PDB file of C-alpha atoms in Angstrom:
ATOM      1  CA  MET T   8     -53.077  83.381 126.676  1.00  0.00           C
ATOM      2  CA  GLU T   9     -51.785  82.933 130.224  1.00  0.00           C
ATOM      3  CA  GLY T  10     -53.338  86.265 131.315  1.00  0.00           C
ATOM      4  CA  PHE T  11     -56.635  85.320 129.676  1.00  0.00           C
ATOM      5  CA  LEU T  12     -56.791  81.966 131.506  1.00  0.00           C
ATOM      6  CA  ALA T  13     -55.835  83.559 134.828  1.00  0.00           C
ATOM      7  CA  ALA T  14     -58.577  86.190 134.421  1.00  0.00           C
ATOM      8  CA  LEU T  15     -61.077  83.520 133.361  1.00  0.00           C
ATOM      9  CA  VAL T  16     -60.392  81.161 136.283  1.00  0.00           C
ATOM     10  CA  LEU T  17     -60.094  83.904 138.900  1.00  0.00           C
ATOM     11  CA  SER T  18     -63.271  85.724 137.843  1.00  0.00           C
ATOM     12  CA  PHE T  19     -65.215  82.445 137.579  1.00  0.00           C
ATOM     13  CA  GLY T  20     -64.215  81.456 141.116  1.00  0.00           C
ATOM     14  CA  VAL T  21     -64.796  84.865 142.685  1.00  0.00           C
ATOM     15  CA  ILE T  22     -68.203  85.403 141.074  1.00  0.00           C
ATOM     16  CA  PHE T  23     -69.407  81.826 141.636  1.00  0.00           C
ATOM     17  CA  VAL T  24     -68.642  82.080 145.356  1.00  0.00           C
ATOM     18  CA  ALA T  25     -70.025  85.634 145.611  1.00  0.00           C
ATOM     19  CA  GLU T  26     -73.272  84.515 143.976  1.00  0.00           C
ATOM     20  CA  LEU T  27     -73.898  81.664 146.436  1.00  0.00           C
ATOM     21  CA  GLY T  28     -76.725  82.819 148.691  1.00  0.00           C
ATOM     22  CA  ASP T  29     -76.953  86.148 146.852  1.00  0.00           C
ATOM     23  CA  LYS T  30     -80.309  87.742 146.051  1.00  0.00           C
ATOM     24  CA  SER T  31     -79.863  86.806 142.387  1.00  0.00           C
ATOM     25  CA  GLN T  32     -79.645  83.163 143.312  1.00  0.00           C
ATOM     26  CA  LEU T  33     -82.791  83.533 145.423  1.00  0.00           C
ATOM     27  CA  MET T  34     -84.491  85.137 142.413  1.00  0.00           C
ATOM     28  CA  ALA T  35     -83.414  82.274 140.176  1.00  0.00           C
ATOM     29  CA  LEU T  36     -84.922  79.832 142.640  1.00  0.00           C
ATOM     30  CA  ALA T  37     -88.176  81.815 142.764  1.00  0.00           C
ATOM     31  CA  PHE T  38     -88.439  82.101 138.976  1.00  0.00           C
ATOM     32  CA  ALA T  39     -87.716  78.390 138.600  1.00  0.00           C
ATOM     33  CA  THR T  40     -90.836  77.596 140.619  1.00  0.00           C
ATOM     34  CA  ARG T  41     -92.949  79.605 138.152  1.00  0.00           C
ATOM     35  CA  TYR T  42     -91.348  78.968 134.742  1.00  0.00           C
ATOM     36  CA  ARG T  43     -89.639  76.158 132.924  1.00  0.00           C
ATOM     37  CA  PRO T  44     -85.882  75.963 133.584  1.00  0.00           C
ATOM     38  CA  LEU T  45     -84.586  76.721 130.078  1.00  0.00           C
ATOM     39  CA  PRO T  46     -86.282  80.134 129.657  1.00  0.00           C
ATOM     40  CA  VAL T  47     -85.148  81.110 133.166  1.00  0.00           C
ATOM     41  CA  LEU T  48     -81.569  80.102 132.380  1.00  0.00           C
ATOM     42  CA  ILE T  49     -81.651  81.936 129.029  1.00  0.00           C
ATOM     43  CA  GLY T  50     -82.996  85.101 130.684  1.00  0.00           C
ATOM     44  CA  ILE T  51     -80.305  84.943 133.367  1.00  0.00           C
ATOM     45  CA  THR T  52     -77.576  84.314 130.797  1.00  0.00           C
ATOM     46  CA  VAL T  53     -78.606  87.222 128.556  1.00  0.00           C
ATOM     47  CA  ALA T  54     -78.919  89.665 131.457  1.00  0.00           C
ATOM     48  CA  THR T  55     -75.657  88.513 133.032  1.00  0.00           C
ATOM     49  CA  THR T  56     -73.793  88.728 129.737  1.00  0.00           C
ATOM     50  CA  VAL T  57     -74.926  92.318 129.202  1.00  0.00           C
ATOM     51  CA  VAL T  58     -74.340  93.488 132.782  1.00  0.00           C
ATOM     52  CA  HIS T  59     -70.922  91.876 133.003  1.00  0.00           C
ATOM     53  CA  LEU T  60     -69.906  93.292 129.626  1.00  0.00           C
ATOM     54  CA  ALA T  61     -70.818  96.727 130.952  1.00  0.00           C
ATOM     55  CA  SER T  62     -68.918  95.937 134.154  1.00  0.00           C
ATOM     56  CA  VAL T  63     -65.698  95.035 132.398  1.00  0.00           C
ATOM     57  CA  ALA T  64     -66.046  98.084 130.148  1.00  0.00           C
ATOM     58  CA  ILE T  65     -66.341 100.285 133.220  1.00  0.00           C
ATOM     59  CA  GLY T  66     -63.514  98.489 134.992  1.00  0.00           C
ATOM     60  CA  ALA T  67     -61.220  98.646 131.990  1.00  0.00           C
ATOM     61  CA  GLY T  68     -62.209 102.188 131.089  1.00  0.00           C
ATOM     62  CA  VAL T  69     -63.571 105.009 133.141  1.00  0.00           C
ATOM     63  CA  GLY T  70     -64.180 103.398 136.568  1.00  0.00           C
ATOM     64  CA  ALA T  71     -67.419 103.024 138.470  1.00  0.00           C
ATOM     65  CA  VAL T  72     -69.654 105.940 137.429  1.00  0.00           C
ATOM     66  CA  LEU T  73     -73.141 104.419 137.584  1.00  0.00           C
ATOM     67  CA  PRO T  74     -75.487 105.747 140.276  1.00  0.00           C
ATOM     68  CA  THR T  75     -75.842 102.269 141.734  1.00  0.00           C
ATOM     69  CA  GLY T  76     -77.594 103.409 144.913  1.00  0.00           C
ATOM     70  CA  TRP T  77     -80.624 104.797 143.066  1.00  0.00           C
ATOM     71  CA  ILE T  78     -80.739 101.828 140.702  1.00  0.00           C
ATOM     72  CA  SER T  79     -80.783  99.466 143.690  1.00  0.00           C
ATOM     73  CA  LEU T  80     -83.626 101.423 145.308  1.00  0.00           C
ATOM     74  CA  VAL T  81     -85.779 101.327 142.156  1.00  0.00           C
ATOM     75  CA  ALA T  82     -85.067  97.638 141.609  1.00  0.00           C
ATOM     76  CA  GLY T  83     -85.860  96.907 145.278  1.00  0.00           C
ATOM     77  CA  VAL T  84     -89.264  98.573 145.048  1.00  0.00           C
ATOM     78  CA  ALA T  85     -89.942  96.624 141.845  1.00  0.00           C
ATOM     79  CA  PHE T  86     -89.109  93.371 143.616  1.00  0.00           C
ATOM     80  CA  LEU T  87     -91.442  94.181 146.494  1.00  0.00           C
ATOM     81  CA  GLY T  88     -94.080  94.672 143.779  1.00  0.00           C
ATOM     82  CA  PHE T  89     -93.183  91.262 142.293  1.00  0.00           C
ATOM     83  CA  GLY T  90     -93.658  89.722 145.753  1.00  0.00           C
ATOM     84  CA  ALA T  91     -97.072  91.357 146.215  1.00  0.00           C
ATOM     85  CA  TRP T  92     -98.095  90.295 142.724  1.00  0.00           C
ATOM     86  CA  THR T  93     -97.073  86.736 143.526  1.00  0.00           C
ATOM     87  CA  LEU T  94     -99.180  86.764 146.707  1.00  0.00           C
ATOM     88  CA  ARG T  95    -102.176  88.184 144.878  1.00  0.00           C
ATOM     89  CA  GLY T  96    -101.807  85.369 142.437  1.00  0.00           C
ATOM     90  CA  ASP T  97    -103.253  84.856 139.033  1.00  0.00           C
ATOM     91  CA  SER T  98    -105.871  82.356 138.084  1.00  0.00           C
ATOM     92  CA  LEU T  99    -105.367  80.438 134.889  1.00  0.00           C
ATOM     93  CA  THR T 100    -107.757  78.311 132.961  1.00  0.00           C
ATOM     94  CA  GLU T 101    -106.450  74.913 131.947  1.00  0.00           C
ATOM     95  CA  GLU T 102    -105.879  76.192 128.389  1.00  0.00           C
ATOM     96  CA  GLU T 103    -103.953  79.216 129.676  1.00  0.00           C
ATOM     97  CA  ARG T 104    -101.875  76.942 131.904  1.00  0.00           C
ATOM     98  CA  ARG T 105    -100.874  74.814 128.894  1.00  0.00           C
ATOM     99  CA  LYS T 106     -99.957  77.942 126.928  1.00  0.00           C
ATOM    100  CA  ALA T 107     -97.913  79.274 129.855  1.00  0.00           C
ATOM    101  CA  GLU T 108     -95.949  76.042 130.043  1.00  0.00           C
ATOM    102  CA  LYS T 109     -95.132  76.351 126.349  1.00  0.00           C
ATOM    103  CA  ALA T 110     -94.555  80.098 126.292  1.00  0.00           C
ATOM    104  CA  SER T 111     -90.919  80.781 126.906  1.00  0.00           C
ATOM    105  CA  ARG T 112     -90.525  84.168 125.245  1.00  0.00           C
ATOM    106  CA  SER T 113     -92.324  86.128 127.966  1.00  0.00           C
ATOM    107  CA  ALA T 114     -90.490  84.186 130.684  1.00  0.00           C
ATOM    108  CA  ILE T 115     -87.132  85.012 129.086  1.00  0.00           C
ATOM    109  CA  ILE T 116     -88.014  88.710 128.937  1.00  0.00           C
ATOM    110  CA  THR T 117     -89.391  88.794 132.497  1.00  0.00           C
ATOM    111  CA  VAL T 118     -86.399  86.984 133.975  1.00  0.00           C
ATOM    112  CA  GLY T 119     -83.915  88.912 131.832  1.00  0.00           C
ATOM    113  CA  VAL T 120     -85.266  92.336 132.832  1.00  0.00           C
ATOM    114  CA  ALA T 121     -85.511  91.361 136.504  1.00  0.00           C
ATOM    115  CA  PHE T 122     -81.949  90.055 136.573  1.00  0.00           C
ATOM    116  CA  PHE T 123     -80.625  93.015 134.616  1.00  0.00           C
ATOM    117  CA  LEU T 124     -82.118  95.435 137.163  1.00  0.00           C
ATOM    118  CA  ALA T 125     -81.025  93.347 140.134  1.00  0.00           C
ATOM    119  CA  GLU T 126     -77.447  93.035 138.941  1.00  0.00           C
ATOM    120  CA  LEU T 127     -76.881  96.739 138.323  1.00  0.00           C
ATOM    121  CA  GLY T 128     -74.861  97.859 141.299  1.00  0.00           C
ATOM    122  CA  ASP T 129     -74.812  94.368 142.838  1.00  0.00           C
ATOM    123  CA  LYS T 130     -71.696  93.006 144.534  1.00  0.00           C
ATOM    124  CA  THR T 131     -71.024  90.705 141.568  1.00  0.00           C
ATOM    125  CA  MET T 132     -71.099  93.690 139.204  1.00  0.00           C
ATOM    126  CA  LEU T 133     -68.747  95.610 141.469  1.00  0.00           C
ATOM    127  CA  ALA T 134     -66.496  92.562 141.822  1.00  0.00           C
ATOM    128  CA  THR T 135     -66.412  92.208 138.031  1.00  0.00           C
ATOM    129  CA  ILE T 136     -65.487  95.884 137.674  1.00  0.00           C
ATOM    130  CA  THR T 137     -62.692  95.430 140.202  1.00  0.00           C
ATOM    131  CA  LEU T 138     -61.387  92.271 138.524  1.00  0.00           C
ATOM    132  CA  ALA T 139     -61.429  93.994 135.126  1.00  0.00           C
ATOM    133  CA  THR T 140     -59.241  96.804 136.435  1.00  0.00           C
ATOM    134  CA  GLN T 141     -56.556  94.245 137.286  1.00  0.00           C
ATOM    135  CA  HIS T 142     -56.978  91.522 134.640  1.00  0.00           C
ATOM    136  CA  GLY T 143     -57.884  91.221 130.982  1.00  0.00           C
ATOM    137  CA  TRP T 144     -61.438  92.236 130.184  1.00  0.00           C
ATOM    138  CA  VAL T 145     -62.298  89.279 127.913  1.00  0.00           C
ATOM    139  CA  GLY T 146     -61.263  86.608 130.413  1.00  0.00           C
ATOM    140  CA  THR T 147     -62.928  88.511 133.240  1.00  0.00           C
ATOM    141  CA  TRP T 148     -66.138  88.921 131.231  1.00  0.00           C
ATOM    142  CA  ILE T 149     -66.386  85.269 130.229  1.00  0.00           C
ATOM    143  CA  GLY T 150     -65.341  83.930 133.636  1.00  0.00           C
ATOM    144  CA  SER T 151     -67.658  86.172 135.643  1.00  0.00           C
ATOM    145  CA  THR T 152     -70.608  85.462 133.346  1.00  0.00           C
ATOM    146  CA  VAL T 153     -70.106  81.687 133.428  1.00  0.00           C
ATOM    147  CA  GLY T 154     -69.530  81.752 137.203  1.00  0.00           C
ATOM    148  CA  MET T 155     -72.781  83.584 137.838  1.00  0.00           C
ATOM    149  CA  VAL T 156     -74.834  81.475 135.421  1.00  0.00           C
ATOM    150  CA  ALA T 157     -73.422  78.288 136.991  1.00  0.00           C
ATOM    151  CA  ALA T 158     -74.374  79.422 140.513  1.00  0.00           C
ATOM    152  CA  ASP T 159     -77.856  80.438 139.366  1.00  0.00           C
ATOM    153  CA  ALA T 160     -78.288  77.155 137.478  1.00  0.00           C
ATOM    154  CA  LEU T 161     -77.896  75.413 140.847  1.00  0.00           C
ATOM    155  CA  ALA T 162     -80.735  77.560 142.199  1.00  0.00           C
ATOM    156  CA  ILE T 163     -82.908  76.707 139.187  1.00  0.00           C
ATOM    157  CA  LEU T 164     -82.341  73.014 139.808  1.00  0.00           C
ATOM    158  CA  VAL T 165     -83.301  73.394 143.475  1.00  0.00           C
ATOM    159  CA  GLY T 166     -86.356  75.463 142.498  1.00  0.00           C
ATOM    160  CA  ARG T 167     -87.562  72.822 140.048  1.00  0.00           C
ATOM    161  CA  LEU T 168     -87.109  70.024 142.576  1.00  0.00           C
ATOM    162  CA  LEU T 169     -89.029  71.987 145.211  1.00  0.00           C
ATOM    163  CA  GLY T 170     -91.719  72.851 142.667  1.00  0.00           C
ATOM    164  CA  ARG T 171     -92.478  69.180 142.098  1.00  0.00           C
ATOM    165  CA  ARG T 172     -92.671  68.293 145.774  1.00  0.00           C
ATOM    166  CA  LEU T 173     -94.367  71.277 147.411  1.00  0.00           C
ATOM    167  CA  PRO T 174     -98.016  72.337 147.301  1.00  0.00           C
ATOM    168  CA  GLU T 175     -98.829  75.307 145.075  1.00  0.00           C
ATOM    169  CA  LYS T 176     -99.781  77.510 148.048  1.00  0.00           C
ATOM    170  CA  THR T 177     -96.402  76.886 149.708  1.00  0.00           C
ATOM    171  CA  ILE T 178     -94.608  77.733 146.471  1.00  0.00           C
ATOM    172  CA  LYS T 179     -96.637  80.940 146.092  1.00  0.00           C
ATOM    173  CA  TYR T 180     -95.819  82.138 149.612  1.00  0.00           C
ATOM    174  CA  GLY T 181     -92.214  81.011 149.351  1.00  0.00           C
ATOM    175  CA  ALA T 182     -91.712  82.842 146.044  1.00  0.00           C
ATOM    176  CA  ALA T 183     -93.348  85.978 147.467  1.00  0.00           C
ATOM    177  CA  VAL T 184     -91.029  85.869 150.474  1.00  0.00           C
ATOM    178  CA  LEU T 185     -87.987  85.401 148.232  1.00  0.00           C
ATOM    179  CA  PHE T 186     -89.017  88.374 146.092  1.00  0.00           C
ATOM    180  CA  ALA T 187     -89.607  90.464 149.227  1.00  0.00           C
ATOM    181  CA  ILE T 188     -86.199  89.497 150.645  1.00  0.00           C
ATOM    182  CA  SER T 189     -84.573  90.377 147.317  1.00  0.00           C
ATOM    183  CA  GLY T 190     -86.418  93.705 147.244  1.00  0.00           C
ATOM    184  CA  LEU T 191     -85.488  94.632 150.801  1.00  0.00           C
ATOM    185  CA  TRP T 192     -81.901  93.558 150.147  1.00  0.00           C
ATOM    186  CA  LEU T 193     -81.724  95.848 147.128  1.00  0.00           C
ATOM    187  CA  ILE T 194     -83.288  98.749 149.060  1.00  0.00           C
ATOM    188  CA  PHE T 195     -80.816  98.367 151.946  1.00  0.00           C
ATOM    189  CA  GLU T 196     -77.914  98.179 149.480  1.00  0.00           C
ATOM    190  CA  GLY T 197     -79.206 101.326 147.763  1.00  0.00           C
ATOM    191  CA  ILE T 198     -79.524 103.202 151.042  1.00  0.00           C
ATOM    192  CA  ALA T 199     -76.028 102.117 152.067  1.00  0.00           C
ATOM    193  CA  GLU T 200     -74.643 103.350 148.727  1.00  0.00           C
ATOM    194  CA  LEU T 201     -76.377 106.720 149.076  1.00  0.00           C
ATOM    195  CA  THR T 202     -75.353 107.392 152.674  1.00  0.00           C
TER     196      THR T 202
END
C-alpha cells in the first residue's frame, strides 16, 4: 500500500505541474468556450485514462516504442485545421443552437479524440512512462490521470468564465489562436523527436 500511495502522490504532483500551461490545458480552455463544461471534462477524462493506461503499460513493459514524432506531426496539422475551422465559423439557427447546448455526445467524442491525439507522445505521456518504470503502474496510472484532469478542469473553469464575459468574435479568434498554438507546438515537438 505504501508503494501505491507514493506512486499516486508523486505521479499526481508531477503530471499536474507538467500540465500547467501545456498545450492540452490550452485546448481544454478553447473547448470550454465552445461546449458545456461536463462533456469537455468527460472527453478529457476518457482520453487521459486511455492514454495514461497505455503509458504505464509501456513504462512497465517494453519501454517507449511508439513513433511519437510522426503522431505529433499529424496531430499538429489536425489542430491547425481545427484553428482554421474555428476562424471560418459555423452559423447556427436558434433551434440548432439550443440542440448544440443540449448535445453532449458529439462534444465528448470531439474532445476525447482531440485530447487522445494530442497526448500521444506529449511530455505528460512520456513522464507517465518514466514514472511507471520506477513506481507501481496502478498508482502511477491513477495519479497521473487525476493530476491531468485536475489541471485541465482549471482551464475549463477559466474558459467558461471568459466565455460569459467576452464577445463571441473575441472568443472565436482566441480559440483559433489557441488551436493554432497547440498545432504548432505539436509540429515542433514532432520535428524535434524526428531529428
